[in-house]
PDB file of C-alpha atoms and ligand atoms in Angstrom:
ATOM      1  CA  MET V   1      28.506  25.953   3.026  1.00  0.00           C
ATOM      2  CA  GLN V   2      26.568  23.811   5.488  1.00  0.00           C
ATOM      3  CA  ARG V   3      23.851  26.427   5.679  1.00  0.00           C
ATOM      4  CA  THR V   4      23.551  26.720   1.872  1.00  0.00           C
ATOM      5  CA  LEU V   5      23.302  22.948   1.529  1.00  0.00           C
ATOM      6  CA  MET V   6      20.538  22.773   4.154  1.00  0.00           C
ATOM      7  CA  GLY V   7      18.708  25.619   2.424  1.00  0.00           C
ATOM      8  CA  SER V   8      18.841  23.835  -0.938  1.00  0.00           C
ATOM      9  CA  LEU V   9      17.623  20.609   0.617  1.00  0.00           C
ATOM     10  CA  PHE V  10      14.730  22.422   2.237  1.00  0.00           C
ATOM     11  CA  ILE V  11      13.739  24.067  -1.048  1.00  0.00           C
ATOM     12  CA  ALA V  12      13.963  20.710  -2.837  1.00  0.00           C
ATOM     13  CA  LEU V  13      11.730  19.145  -0.186  1.00  0.00           C
ATOM     14  CA  LEU V  14       9.202  21.956  -0.453  1.00  0.00           C
ATOM     15  CA  ALA V  15       9.143  21.632  -4.236  1.00  0.00           C
ATOM     16  CA  SER V  16       8.488  17.880  -4.098  1.00  0.00           C
ATOM     17  CA  ALA V  17       5.794  18.322  -1.445  1.00  0.00           C
ATOM     18  CA  THR V  18       4.056  20.894  -3.653  1.00  0.00           C
ATOM     19  CA  ALA V  19       4.313  18.629  -6.702  1.00  0.00           C
ATOM     20  CA  PHE V  20       2.882  15.785  -4.631  1.00  0.00           C
ATOM     21  CA  ALA V  21      -0.118  17.877  -3.505  1.00  0.00           C
ATOM     22  CA  ALA V  22      -0.817  18.947  -7.101  1.00  0.00           C
ATOM     23  CA  GLU V  23      -0.595  15.339  -8.264  1.00  0.00           C
ATOM     24  CA  GLN V  24      -3.271  14.181  -5.847  1.00  0.00           C
ATOM     25  CA  HIS V  25      -5.941  16.286  -7.540  1.00  0.00           C
ATOM     26  CA  ASN V  26      -5.612  14.286 -10.768  1.00  0.00           C
ATOM     27  CA  HIS V  27      -5.743  10.923  -9.173  1.00  0.00           C
ATOM     28  CA  SER V  28      -8.126   9.273 -11.627  1.00  0.00           C
ATOM     29  CA  GLN V  29      -6.033  10.347 -14.612  1.00  0.00           C
ATOM     30  CA  MET V  30      -2.741   9.169 -13.220  1.00  0.00           C
ATOM     31  CA  ASN V  31      -0.751   6.527 -15.042  1.00  0.00           C
ATOM     32  CA  HIS V  32       1.071   3.740 -13.279  1.00  0.00           C
ATOM     33  CA  GLU V  33       4.409   5.467 -13.338  1.00  0.00           C
ATOM     34  CA  ALA V  34       2.945   8.499 -11.588  1.00  0.00           C
ATOM     35  CA  MET V  35       1.241   6.222  -9.051  1.00  0.00           C
ATOM     36  CA  ARG V  36       4.526   4.489  -8.354  1.00  0.00           C
ATOM     37  CA  GLN V  37       6.251   7.808  -7.796  1.00  0.00           C
ATOM     38  CA  MET V  38       3.458   8.966  -5.520  1.00  0.00           C
ATOM     39  CA  ASP V  39       3.761   5.796  -3.431  1.00  0.00           C
ATOM     40  CA  TYR V  40       7.430   6.553  -3.041  1.00  0.00           C
ATOM     41  CA  ALA V  41       6.608  10.081  -1.895  1.00  0.00           C
ATOM     42  CA  GLN V  42       4.007   8.763   0.558  1.00  0.00           C
ATOM     43  CA  MET V  43       6.556   6.521   2.214  1.00  0.00           C
ATOM     44  CA  LYS V  44       8.291   9.708   3.336  1.00  0.00           C
ATOM     45  CA  VAL V  45       5.341  11.967   4.156  1.00  0.00           C
ATOM     46  CA  THR V  46       2.516   9.710   5.421  1.00  0.00           C
ATOM     47  CA  PRO V  47       2.784   9.361   9.198  1.00  0.00           C
ATOM     48  CA  MET V  48       2.437   5.982  10.897  1.00  0.00           C
ATOM     49  CA  THR V  49      -0.266   5.325  13.480  1.00  0.00           C
ATOM     50  CA  ASP V  50      -0.405   2.587  16.142  1.00  0.00           C
ATOM     51  CA  GLY V  51      -3.366   0.255  16.086  1.00  0.00           C
ATOM     52  CA  VAL V  52      -4.732  -3.113  17.105  1.00  0.00           C
ATOM     53  CA  VAL V  53      -6.164  -5.495  14.505  1.00  0.00           C
ATOM     54  CA  LYS V  54      -9.773  -6.446  15.196  1.00  0.00           C
ATOM     55  CA  LYS V  55     -10.590  -8.406  12.043  1.00  0.00           C
ATOM     56  CA  VAL V  56      -8.826  -9.408   8.821  1.00  0.00           C
ATOM     57  CA  ASP V  57     -10.471 -10.213   5.487  1.00  0.00           C
ATOM     58  CA  VAL V  58      -7.630 -11.200   3.160  1.00  0.00           C
ATOM     59  CA  GLN V  59      -9.943 -12.151   0.282  1.00  0.00           C
ATOM     60  CA  ASN V  60     -11.508  -8.687   0.110  1.00  0.00           C
ATOM     61  CA  GLY V  61      -8.385  -6.810   1.195  1.00  0.00           C
ATOM     62  CA  GLN V  62     -10.052  -5.322   4.267  1.00  0.00           C
ATOM     63  CA  ILE V  63      -8.900  -4.857   7.823  1.00  0.00           C
ATOM     64  CA  MET V  64     -10.673  -3.565  10.913  1.00  0.00           C
ATOM     65  CA  LEU V  65      -8.387  -1.502  13.095  1.00  0.00           C
ATOM     66  CA  ALA V  66      -8.782   0.112  16.507  1.00  0.00           C
ATOM     67  CA  HIS V  67      -6.509   3.133  16.361  1.00  0.00           C
ATOM     68  CA  GLY V  68      -5.575   6.527  17.772  1.00  0.00           C
ATOM     69  CA  GLU V  69      -5.947   9.813  15.960  1.00  0.00           C
ATOM     70  CA  ILE V  70      -4.730   9.857  12.326  1.00  0.00           C
ATOM     71  CA  ALA V  71      -3.696  13.468  11.828  1.00  0.00           C
ATOM     72  CA  ASN V  72      -2.963  13.438   8.079  1.00  0.00           C
ATOM     73  CA  VAL V  73      -6.545  12.439   7.208  1.00  0.00           C
ATOM     74  CA  LYS V  74      -8.086  14.239  10.242  1.00  0.00           C
ATOM     75  CA  MET V  75      -9.591  11.079  11.688  1.00  0.00           C
ATOM     76  CA  PRO V  76     -10.127  10.821  15.429  1.00  0.00           C
ATOM     77  CA  ALA V  77      -9.433   7.642  17.388  1.00  0.00           C
ATOM     78  CA  MET V  78     -11.923   4.917  16.442  1.00  0.00           C
ATOM     79  CA  THR V  79     -12.425   1.322  15.345  1.00  0.00           C
ATOM     80  CA  MET V  80     -13.038   1.193  11.623  1.00  0.00           C
ATOM     81  CA  ASN V  81     -12.804  -1.070   8.597  1.00  0.00           C
ATOM     82  CA  TYR V  82     -10.312  -0.082   5.907  1.00  0.00           C
ATOM     83  CA  ARG V  83      -9.420  -1.256   2.442  1.00  0.00           C
ATOM     84  CA  VAL V  84      -5.760  -2.236   2.185  1.00  0.00           C
ATOM     85  CA  LYS V  85      -3.858  -1.258  -0.920  1.00  0.00           C
ATOM     86  CA  GLN V  86      -2.371  -4.761  -1.389  1.00  0.00           C
ATOM     87  CA  ALA V  87      -4.543  -7.591  -0.080  1.00  0.00           C
ATOM     88  CA  GLN V  88      -1.518  -9.908   0.247  1.00  0.00           C
ATOM     89  CA  TRP V  89      -0.122  -7.655   2.996  1.00  0.00           C
ATOM     90  CA  LEU V  90      -2.849  -9.163   5.195  1.00  0.00           C
ATOM     91  CA  GLU V  91      -1.666 -12.748   4.803  1.00  0.00           C
ATOM     92  CA  SER V  92       0.759 -12.347   7.714  1.00  0.00           C
ATOM     93  CA  ILE V  93      -1.503 -10.155   9.908  1.00  0.00           C
ATOM     94  CA  HIS V  94      -4.057 -11.540  12.329  1.00  0.00           C
ATOM     95  CA  ALA V  95      -6.759 -10.347  14.724  1.00  0.00           C
ATOM     96  CA  GLY V  96      -5.149  -9.292  17.999  1.00  0.00           C
ATOM     97  CA  ASP V  97      -1.862  -8.160  16.393  1.00  0.00           C
ATOM     98  CA  LYS V  98      -0.455  -4.761  17.262  1.00  0.00           C
ATOM     99  CA  VAL V  99       0.426  -2.893  14.085  1.00  0.00           C
ATOM    100  CA  ARG V 100       1.787   0.369  12.791  1.00  0.00           C
ATOM    101  CA  PHE V 101       0.041   1.616   9.675  1.00  0.00           C
ATOM    102  CA  ALA V 102      -0.433   4.610   7.420  1.00  0.00           C
ATOM    103  CA  ILE V 103      -3.700   5.800   5.891  1.00  0.00           C
ATOM    104  CA  ASP V 104      -4.219   7.969   2.871  1.00  0.00           C
ATOM    105  CA  LYS V 105      -7.246   9.157   0.977  1.00  0.00           C
ATOM    106  CA  HIS V 106      -7.607   7.648  -2.518  1.00  0.00           C
ATOM    107  CA  ASN V 107     -10.652   8.809  -4.518  1.00  0.00           C
ATOM    108  CA  ASP V 108     -12.460   9.831  -1.298  1.00  0.00           C
ATOM    109  CA  GLU V 109     -11.796   6.467   0.320  1.00  0.00           C
ATOM    110  CA  PHE V 110      -9.451   5.869   3.255  1.00  0.00           C
ATOM    111  CA  VAL V 111      -6.896   3.264   2.262  1.00  0.00           C
ATOM    112  CA  VAL V 112      -4.156   1.571   4.267  1.00  0.00           C
ATOM    113  CA  VAL V 113      -1.022   2.372   2.255  1.00  0.00           C
ATOM    114  CA  HIS V 114       1.425   0.784   4.681  1.00  0.00           C
ATOM    115  CA  ILE V 115       1.100  -1.709   7.515  1.00  0.00           C
ATOM    116  CA  GLU V 116       3.551  -3.657   9.629  1.00  0.00           C
ATOM    117  CA  ALA V 117       3.259  -5.822  12.714  1.00  0.00           C
ATOM    118  CA  VAL V 118       4.793  -4.471  15.930  1.00  0.00           C
ATOM    119  CA  LYS V 119       6.815  -7.054  17.808  1.00  0.00           C
TER     120      LYS V 119
HETATM  121 CU1  LIG C   1     -12.676   6.408  10.833  1.00  0.00          CU
END
């Protein structure tokens, strides 16, 4: 019973991961509902990376981060400026803060899809 349940869960996970990958190829044609669902999927699959904030530009929704390797987008450790999905996330983040964040590729651009301060 336990084993069957685990097997079903695994298959369900695989199916949603496959659907997610397929979805990404049609990014420009996606409607808002699909985007919302993809964000939900990303919360589970996009890994978090540790970083230090170098510069914040709330008005333009940009943040410069010094960070370690980001495996899911194959980026080595570096200091780089990123667009943040929601500019208002930056209102409570300042230069010098330690953060945990997630990056994803949207239309060939690296975008911060999640960020939180580390206490
Ligand atoms: Cu980079």
